[in-house]
Tab-separated table of C-alpha atoms and ligand atoms in Angstrom:
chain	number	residue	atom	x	y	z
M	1	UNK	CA	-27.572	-34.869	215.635
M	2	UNK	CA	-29.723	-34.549	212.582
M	3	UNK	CA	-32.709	-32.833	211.939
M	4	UNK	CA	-36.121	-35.198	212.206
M	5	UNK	CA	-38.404	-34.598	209.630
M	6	UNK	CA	-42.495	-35.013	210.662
M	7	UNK	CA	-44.250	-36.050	207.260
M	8	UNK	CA	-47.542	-36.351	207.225
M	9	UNK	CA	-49.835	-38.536	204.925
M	10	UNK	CA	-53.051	-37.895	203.669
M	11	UNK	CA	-54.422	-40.941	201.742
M	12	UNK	CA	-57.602	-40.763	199.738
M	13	UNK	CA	-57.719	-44.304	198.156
M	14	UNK	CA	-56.727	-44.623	194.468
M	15	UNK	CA	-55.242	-47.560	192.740
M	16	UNK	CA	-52.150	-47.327	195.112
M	17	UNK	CA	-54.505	-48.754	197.817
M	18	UNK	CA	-55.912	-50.983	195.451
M	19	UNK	CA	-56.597	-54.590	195.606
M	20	UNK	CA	-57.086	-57.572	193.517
M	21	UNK	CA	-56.262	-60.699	191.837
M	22	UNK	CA	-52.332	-61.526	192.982
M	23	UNK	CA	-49.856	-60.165	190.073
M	24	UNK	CA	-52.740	-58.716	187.672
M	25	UNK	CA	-53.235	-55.243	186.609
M	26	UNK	CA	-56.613	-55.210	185.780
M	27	UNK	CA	-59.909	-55.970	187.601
M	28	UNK	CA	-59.087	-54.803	191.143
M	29	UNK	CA	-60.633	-52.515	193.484
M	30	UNK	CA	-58.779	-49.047	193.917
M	31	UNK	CA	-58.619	-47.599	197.915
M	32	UNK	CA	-59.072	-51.085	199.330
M	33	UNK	CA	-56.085	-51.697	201.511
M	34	UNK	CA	-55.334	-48.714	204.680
M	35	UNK	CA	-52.601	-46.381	204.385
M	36	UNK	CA	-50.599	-48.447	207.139
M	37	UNK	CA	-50.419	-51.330	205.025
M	38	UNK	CA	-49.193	-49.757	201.719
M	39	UNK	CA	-46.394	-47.836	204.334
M	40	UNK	CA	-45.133	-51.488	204.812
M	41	UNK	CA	-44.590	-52.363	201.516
M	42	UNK	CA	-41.855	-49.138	201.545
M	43	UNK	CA	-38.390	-49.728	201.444
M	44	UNK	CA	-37.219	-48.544	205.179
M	45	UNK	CA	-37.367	-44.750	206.156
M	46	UNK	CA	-34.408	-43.129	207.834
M	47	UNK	CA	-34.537	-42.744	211.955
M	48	UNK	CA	-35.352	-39.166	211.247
M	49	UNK	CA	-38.501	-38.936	209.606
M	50	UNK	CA	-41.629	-38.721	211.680
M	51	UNK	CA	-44.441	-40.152	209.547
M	52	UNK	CA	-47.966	-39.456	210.912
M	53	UNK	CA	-50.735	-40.838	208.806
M	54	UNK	CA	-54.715	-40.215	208.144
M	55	UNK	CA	-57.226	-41.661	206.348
M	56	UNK	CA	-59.175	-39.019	204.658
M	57	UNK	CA	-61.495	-40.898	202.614
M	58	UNK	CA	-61.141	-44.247	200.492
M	59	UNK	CA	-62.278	-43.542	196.714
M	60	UNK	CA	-61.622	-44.563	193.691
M	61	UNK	CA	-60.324	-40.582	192.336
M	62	UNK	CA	-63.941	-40.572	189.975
M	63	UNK	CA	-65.693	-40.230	193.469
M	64	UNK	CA	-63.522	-36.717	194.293
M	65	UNK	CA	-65.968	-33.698	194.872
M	66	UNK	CA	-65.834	-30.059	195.297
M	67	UNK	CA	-66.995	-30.975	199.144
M	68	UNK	CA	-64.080	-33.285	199.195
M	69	UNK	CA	-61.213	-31.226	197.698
M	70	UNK	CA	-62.485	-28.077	200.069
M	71	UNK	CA	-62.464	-30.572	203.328
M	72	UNK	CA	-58.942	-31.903	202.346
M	73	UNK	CA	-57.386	-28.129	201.505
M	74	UNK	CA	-59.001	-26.741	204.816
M	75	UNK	CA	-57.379	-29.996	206.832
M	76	UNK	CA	-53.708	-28.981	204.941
M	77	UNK	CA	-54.615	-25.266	206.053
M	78	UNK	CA	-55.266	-26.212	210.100
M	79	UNK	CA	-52.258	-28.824	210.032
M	80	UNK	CA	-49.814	-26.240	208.176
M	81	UNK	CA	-49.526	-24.277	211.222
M	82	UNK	CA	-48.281	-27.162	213.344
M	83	UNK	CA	-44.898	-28.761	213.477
M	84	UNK	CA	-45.011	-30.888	210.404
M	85	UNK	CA	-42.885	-30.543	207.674
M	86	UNK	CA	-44.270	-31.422	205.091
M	87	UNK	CA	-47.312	-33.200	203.548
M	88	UNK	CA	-48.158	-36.006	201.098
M	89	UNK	CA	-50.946	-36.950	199.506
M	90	UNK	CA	-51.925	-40.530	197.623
M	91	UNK	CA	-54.889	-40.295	195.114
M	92	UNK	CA	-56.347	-42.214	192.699
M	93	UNK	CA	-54.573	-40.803	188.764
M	94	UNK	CA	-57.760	-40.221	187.525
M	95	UNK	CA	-58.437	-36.897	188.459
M	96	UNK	CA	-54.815	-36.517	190.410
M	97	UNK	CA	-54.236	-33.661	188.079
M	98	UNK	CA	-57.444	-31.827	189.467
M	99	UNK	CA	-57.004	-31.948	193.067
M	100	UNK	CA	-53.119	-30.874	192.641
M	101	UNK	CA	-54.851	-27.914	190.437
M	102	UNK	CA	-57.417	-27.164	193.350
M	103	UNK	CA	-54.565	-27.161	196.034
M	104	UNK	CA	-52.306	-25.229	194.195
M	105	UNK	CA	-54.632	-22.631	194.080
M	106	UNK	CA	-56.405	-23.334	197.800
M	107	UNK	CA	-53.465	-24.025	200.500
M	108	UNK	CA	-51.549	-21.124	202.091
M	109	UNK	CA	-48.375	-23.095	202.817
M	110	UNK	CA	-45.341	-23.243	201.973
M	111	UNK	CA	-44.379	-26.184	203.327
M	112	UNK	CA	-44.187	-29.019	200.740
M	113	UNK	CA	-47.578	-30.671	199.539
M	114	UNK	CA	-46.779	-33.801	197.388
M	115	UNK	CA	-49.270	-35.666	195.472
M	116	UNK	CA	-48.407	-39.214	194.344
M	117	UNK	CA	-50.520	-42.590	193.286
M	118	UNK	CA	-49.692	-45.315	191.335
M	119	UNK	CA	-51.332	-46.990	187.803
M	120	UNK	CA	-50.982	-50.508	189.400
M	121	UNK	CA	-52.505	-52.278	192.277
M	122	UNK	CA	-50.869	-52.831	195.482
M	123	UNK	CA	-51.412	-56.445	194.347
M	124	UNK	CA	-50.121	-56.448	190.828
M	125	UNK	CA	-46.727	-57.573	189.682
M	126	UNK	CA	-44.132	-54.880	189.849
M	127	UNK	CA	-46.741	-52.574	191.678
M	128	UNK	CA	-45.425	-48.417	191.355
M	129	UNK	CA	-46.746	-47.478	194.090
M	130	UNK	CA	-44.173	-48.028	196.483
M	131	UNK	CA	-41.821	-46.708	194.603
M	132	UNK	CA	-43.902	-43.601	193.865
M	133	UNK	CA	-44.868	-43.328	197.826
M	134	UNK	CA	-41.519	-43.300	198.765
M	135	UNK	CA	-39.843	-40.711	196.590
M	136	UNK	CA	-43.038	-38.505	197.673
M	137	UNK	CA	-42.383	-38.720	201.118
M	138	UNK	CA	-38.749	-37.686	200.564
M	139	UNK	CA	-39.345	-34.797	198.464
M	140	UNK	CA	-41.791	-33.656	200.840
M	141	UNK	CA	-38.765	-33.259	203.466
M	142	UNK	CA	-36.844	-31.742	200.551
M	143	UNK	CA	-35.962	-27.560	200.942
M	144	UNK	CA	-35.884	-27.672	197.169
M	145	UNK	CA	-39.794	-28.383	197.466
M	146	UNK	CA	-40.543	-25.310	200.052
M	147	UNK	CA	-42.257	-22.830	198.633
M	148	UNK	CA	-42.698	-24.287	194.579
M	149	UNK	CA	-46.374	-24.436	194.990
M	150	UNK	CA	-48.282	-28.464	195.234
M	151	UNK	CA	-46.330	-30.766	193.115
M	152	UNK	CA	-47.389	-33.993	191.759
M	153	UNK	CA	-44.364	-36.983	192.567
M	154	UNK	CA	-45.008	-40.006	189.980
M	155	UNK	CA	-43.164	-42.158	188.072
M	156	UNK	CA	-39.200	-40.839	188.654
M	157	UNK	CA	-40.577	-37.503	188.236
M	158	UNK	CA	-41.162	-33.961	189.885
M	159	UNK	CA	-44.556	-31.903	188.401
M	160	UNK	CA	-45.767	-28.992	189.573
M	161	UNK	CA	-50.086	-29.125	190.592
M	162	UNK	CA	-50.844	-26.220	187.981
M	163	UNK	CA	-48.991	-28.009	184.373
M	164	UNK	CA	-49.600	-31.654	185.322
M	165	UNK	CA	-51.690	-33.791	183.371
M	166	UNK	CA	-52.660	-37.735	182.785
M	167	UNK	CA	-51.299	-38.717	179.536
M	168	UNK	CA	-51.009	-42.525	179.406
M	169	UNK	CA	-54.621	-44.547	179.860
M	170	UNK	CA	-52.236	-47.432	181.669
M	171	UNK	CA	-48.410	-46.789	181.535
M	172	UNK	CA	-46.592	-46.681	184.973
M	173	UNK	CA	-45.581	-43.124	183.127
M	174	UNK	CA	-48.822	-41.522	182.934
M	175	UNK	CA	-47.699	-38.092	183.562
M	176	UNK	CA	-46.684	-35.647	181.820
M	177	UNK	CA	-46.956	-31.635	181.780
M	178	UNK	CA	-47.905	-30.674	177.755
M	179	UNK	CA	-44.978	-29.077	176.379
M	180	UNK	CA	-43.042	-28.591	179.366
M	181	UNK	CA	-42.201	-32.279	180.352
M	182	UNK	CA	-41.354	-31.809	183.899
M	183	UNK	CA	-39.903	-29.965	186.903
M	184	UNK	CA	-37.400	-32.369	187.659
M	185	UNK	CA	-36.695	-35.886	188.433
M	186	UNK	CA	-35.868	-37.952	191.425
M	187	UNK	CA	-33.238	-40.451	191.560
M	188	UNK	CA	-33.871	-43.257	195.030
M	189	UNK	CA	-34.767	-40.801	197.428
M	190	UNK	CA	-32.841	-37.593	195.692
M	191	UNK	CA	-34.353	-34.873	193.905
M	192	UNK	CA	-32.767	-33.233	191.015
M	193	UNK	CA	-35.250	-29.585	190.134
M	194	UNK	CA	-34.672	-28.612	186.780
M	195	UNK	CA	-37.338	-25.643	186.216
M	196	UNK	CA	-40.250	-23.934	188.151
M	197	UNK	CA	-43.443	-22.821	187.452
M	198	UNK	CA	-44.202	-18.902	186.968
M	199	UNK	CA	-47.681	-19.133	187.624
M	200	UNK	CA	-49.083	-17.836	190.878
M	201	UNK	CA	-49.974	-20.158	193.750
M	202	UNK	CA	-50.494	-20.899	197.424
M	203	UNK	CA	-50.134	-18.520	199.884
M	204	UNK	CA	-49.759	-15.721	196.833
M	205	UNK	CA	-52.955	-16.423	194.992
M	206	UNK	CA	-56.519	-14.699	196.202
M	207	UNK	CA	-58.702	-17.558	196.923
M	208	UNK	CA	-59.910	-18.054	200.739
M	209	UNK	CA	-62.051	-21.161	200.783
M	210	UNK	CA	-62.440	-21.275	204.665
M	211	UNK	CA	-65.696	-20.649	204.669
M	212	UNK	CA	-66.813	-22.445	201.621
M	213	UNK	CA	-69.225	-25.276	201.628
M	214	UNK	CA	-69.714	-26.120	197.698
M	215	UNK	CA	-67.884	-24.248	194.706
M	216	UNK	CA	-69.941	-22.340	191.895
M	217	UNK	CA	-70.938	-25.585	189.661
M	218	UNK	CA	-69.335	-25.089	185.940
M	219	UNK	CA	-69.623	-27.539	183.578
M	220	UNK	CA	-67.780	-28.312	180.554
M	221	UNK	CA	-69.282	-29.017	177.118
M	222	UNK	CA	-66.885	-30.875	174.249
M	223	UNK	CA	-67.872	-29.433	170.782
M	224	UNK	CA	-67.392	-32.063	168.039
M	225	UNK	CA	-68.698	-32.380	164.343
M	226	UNK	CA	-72.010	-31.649	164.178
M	227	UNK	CA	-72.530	-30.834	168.571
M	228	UNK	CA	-76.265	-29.999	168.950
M	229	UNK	CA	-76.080	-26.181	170.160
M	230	UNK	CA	-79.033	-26.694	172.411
M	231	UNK	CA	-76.604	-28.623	174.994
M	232	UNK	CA	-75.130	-25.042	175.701
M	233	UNK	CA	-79.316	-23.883	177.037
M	234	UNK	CA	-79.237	-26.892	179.035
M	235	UNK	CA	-75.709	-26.501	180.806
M	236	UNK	CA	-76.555	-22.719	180.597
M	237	UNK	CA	-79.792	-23.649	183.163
M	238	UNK	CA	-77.808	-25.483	185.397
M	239	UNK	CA	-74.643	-23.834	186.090
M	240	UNK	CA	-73.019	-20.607	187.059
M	241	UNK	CA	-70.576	-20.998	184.179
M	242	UNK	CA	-69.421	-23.037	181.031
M	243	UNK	CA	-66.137	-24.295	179.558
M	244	UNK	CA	-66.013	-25.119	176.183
M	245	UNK	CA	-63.776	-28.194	175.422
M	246	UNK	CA	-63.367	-26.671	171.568
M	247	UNK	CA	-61.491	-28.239	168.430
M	248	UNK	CA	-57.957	-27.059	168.074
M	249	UNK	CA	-57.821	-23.464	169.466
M	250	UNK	CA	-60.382	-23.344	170.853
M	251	UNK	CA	-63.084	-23.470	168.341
M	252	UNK	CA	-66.389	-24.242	167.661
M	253	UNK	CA	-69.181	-23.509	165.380
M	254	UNK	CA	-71.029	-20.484	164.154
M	255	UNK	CA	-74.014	-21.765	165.797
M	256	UNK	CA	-72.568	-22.409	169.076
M	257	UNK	CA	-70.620	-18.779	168.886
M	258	UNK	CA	-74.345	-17.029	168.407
M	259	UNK	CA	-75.294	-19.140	171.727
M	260	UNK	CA	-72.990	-17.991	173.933
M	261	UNK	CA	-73.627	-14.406	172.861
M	262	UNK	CA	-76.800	-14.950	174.526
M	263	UNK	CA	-75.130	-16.290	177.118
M	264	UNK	CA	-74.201	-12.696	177.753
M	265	UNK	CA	-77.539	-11.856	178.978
M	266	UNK	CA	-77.801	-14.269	181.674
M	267	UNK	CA	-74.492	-13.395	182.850
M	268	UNK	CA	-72.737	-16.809	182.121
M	269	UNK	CA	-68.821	-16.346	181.832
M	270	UNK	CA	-67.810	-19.276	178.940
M	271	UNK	CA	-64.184	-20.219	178.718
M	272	UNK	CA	-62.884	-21.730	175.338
M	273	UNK	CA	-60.605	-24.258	176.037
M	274	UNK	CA	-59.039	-26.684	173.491
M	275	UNK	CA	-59.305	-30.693	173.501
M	276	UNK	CA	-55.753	-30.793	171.723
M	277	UNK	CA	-53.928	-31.197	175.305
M	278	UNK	CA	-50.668	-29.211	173.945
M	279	UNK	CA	-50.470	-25.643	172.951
M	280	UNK	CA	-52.212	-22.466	174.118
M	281	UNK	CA	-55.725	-21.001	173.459
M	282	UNK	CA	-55.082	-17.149	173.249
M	283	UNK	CA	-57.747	-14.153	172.470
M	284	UNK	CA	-58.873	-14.309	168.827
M	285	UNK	CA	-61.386	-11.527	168.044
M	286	UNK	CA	-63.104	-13.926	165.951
M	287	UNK	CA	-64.648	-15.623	169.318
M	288	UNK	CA	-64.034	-12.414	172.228
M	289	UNK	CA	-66.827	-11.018	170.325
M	290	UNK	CA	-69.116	-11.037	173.027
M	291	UNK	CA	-67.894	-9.853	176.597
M	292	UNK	CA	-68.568	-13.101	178.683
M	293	UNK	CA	-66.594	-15.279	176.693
M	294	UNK	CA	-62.855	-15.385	176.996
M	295	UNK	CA	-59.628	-17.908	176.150
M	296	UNK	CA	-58.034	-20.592	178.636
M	297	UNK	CA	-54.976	-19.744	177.799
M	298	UNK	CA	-52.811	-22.603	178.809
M	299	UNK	CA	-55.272	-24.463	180.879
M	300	UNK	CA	-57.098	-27.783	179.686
M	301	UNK	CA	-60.923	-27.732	179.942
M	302	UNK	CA	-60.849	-29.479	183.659
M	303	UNK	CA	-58.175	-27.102	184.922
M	304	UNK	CA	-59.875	-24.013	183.686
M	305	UNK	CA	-63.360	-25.571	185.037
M	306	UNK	CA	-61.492	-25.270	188.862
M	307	UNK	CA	-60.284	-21.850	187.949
M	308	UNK	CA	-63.462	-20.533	186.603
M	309	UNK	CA	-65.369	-21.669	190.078
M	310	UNK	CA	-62.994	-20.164	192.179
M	311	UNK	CA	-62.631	-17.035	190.246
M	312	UNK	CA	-66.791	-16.969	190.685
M	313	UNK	CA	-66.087	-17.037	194.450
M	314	UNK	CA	-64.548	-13.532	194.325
M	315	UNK	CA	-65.797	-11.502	191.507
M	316	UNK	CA	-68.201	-11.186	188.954
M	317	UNK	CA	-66.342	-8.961	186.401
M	318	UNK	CA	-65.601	-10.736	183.103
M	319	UNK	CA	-61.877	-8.989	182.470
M	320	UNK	CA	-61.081	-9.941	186.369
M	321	UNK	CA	-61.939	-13.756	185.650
M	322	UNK	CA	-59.838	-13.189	182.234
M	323	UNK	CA	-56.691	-11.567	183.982
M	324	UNK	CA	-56.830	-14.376	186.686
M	325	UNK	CA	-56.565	-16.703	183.473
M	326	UNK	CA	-53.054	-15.384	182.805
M	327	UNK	CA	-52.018	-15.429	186.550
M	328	UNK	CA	-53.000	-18.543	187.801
X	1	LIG	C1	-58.568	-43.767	190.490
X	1	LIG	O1	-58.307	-42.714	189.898
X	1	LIG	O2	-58.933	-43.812	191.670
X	1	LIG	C2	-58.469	-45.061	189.763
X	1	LIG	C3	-57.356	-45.083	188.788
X	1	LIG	C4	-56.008	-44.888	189.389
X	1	LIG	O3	-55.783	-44.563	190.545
X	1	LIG	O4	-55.043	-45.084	188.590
């Protein structure tokens, strides 16, 4: 007899639950249909796999939350130590890249924790999301998937939580991870891994959100032409730390480099990140002038913003944030 494989799925709405005007792709309403109806749409599941499902909220992804994200990595936490196998997650695109960052970073498993979603409506013509939900829920029963840290399931393809970003405002291919393209690809309900990622994750890295409520806000700030350096005092007064969405390598003006000098004195880490979306942002003594401010290295700004909050969680030195920068 085969083994039986107990998936479970978390949905959180998204535009794979969404619905609308028959066959269009615009003008619907993401997480409107229940995770019980978009399971009927999939092509049928082998005998052996046991798929339990929960509804853990119904958003479009813009309404995600630090609340949210530690409420859905303390549920994957609880659930880990039972007999499921493995876990999948549908989310809106929007910030899918996010919560698979968060996770990555949050769950100590390493059972498989898929993210997938779709950039069509449940309703639309040649919707994705079936097609998306289903590959997901096999590659969470995959061994190839134990232990690689939360990957992201979309469009044919395998990306790991930490490298994946939206590239594509509408495409059914809206992923993509910089440089690095992807970890694999699935084929039906087969996955073909091609590469891992070497950054630390899961039950390896340091973070222990069990008993967090909310995360250390941090905002990030885009510099542009001409950005107004008073923005930094305002973001300065509300949060516990900054991330500079800079030009090209991370850079910004002489005015804004004098600001967050003074940032120093009110203990505010700042983390120069780049807008570019491809590349890396190392140290450039130019800008690590001043102790509190160091480079994202190969994060984008709303990656590093996670990082930065959790890294607040657990220390206050500025080289400790910096060295978990190059781990994580
Ligand atoms: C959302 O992120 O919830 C809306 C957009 C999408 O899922 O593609």
């Amino acid at each position: 007899m085969s083994r039986s494989y107990h998936i479970h799925l978390l949905a959180t709405g998204g535009t794979i639950a969404g619905a609308g005007k028959a066959g269009r792709t615009s003008g619907y309403k993401a997480g409107s249909i229940s995770p019980d109806l978009l399971i009927k749409t999939l092509p049928p599941l082998p005998d052996y796999f046991h798929l339990t499902v929960e509804q853990i909220c119904s958003v479009d992804s813009n309404e995600i939350n630090d609340v949210l994200w530690l409420s859905l990595a303390r549920r994957i936490n609880e659930l880990a130590k039972s007999d499921i196998d493995g876990f999948v997650i549908t989310h809106g695109t929007d910030t899918l890249d996010e919560t698979a960052y968060f996770l990555n970073l949050t769950v100590k498993t390493e059972k498989p924790v898929i993210l997938t979603g779709a950039m069509r409506p449940s309703t639309a013509t040649s919707a994705d999301g079936p097609l998306n939900l289903f590959q997901a829920i096999h590659l969470a029963a995959k061994p190839e998937a134990f232990g690689k840290g939360v990957l992201v399931c979309f469009c044919d393809s395998i990306y790991s939580g930490r490298d994946v970003q939206k590239v594509n405002t509408y495409k059914t291919d809206a992923f993509n991870e910089q440089d690095l393209s992807c970890l694999g690809y699935m084929r039906d309900e087969d996955c073909y891994f091609l590469n891992e990622s070497l950054a630390v994750h899961t039950t390896a890295s340091c973070f222990d959100i069990s008993s967090l409520t909310r995360l250390p806000r941090v905002d990030i700030l885009s510099f542009y032409a001409g950005a107004p350096v008073d923005a930094l005092d305002f973001y300065a007064s509300k949060a516990q730390g900054l991330v500079i969405s800079g030009t090209g390598s991370g850079n910004y003006s002489a005015a804004w480099k004098e600001k967050i000098r003074e940032l120093a004195d009110r203990h505010i880490p700042v983390v120069r990140a780049s807008r570019i979306g491809h590349g890396i942002v190392s140290r450039d003594p130019h800008f690590e002038s001043s102790e509190n401010c160091f480079p994202s290295y190969t994060l984008p700004p709303q990656k590093a913003r996670i990082l930065l909050s959790l890294a607040l969680t657990v220390t206050s030195s500025y080289q400790e944030m910096e060295q978990m920068f190059r781990k994580y």
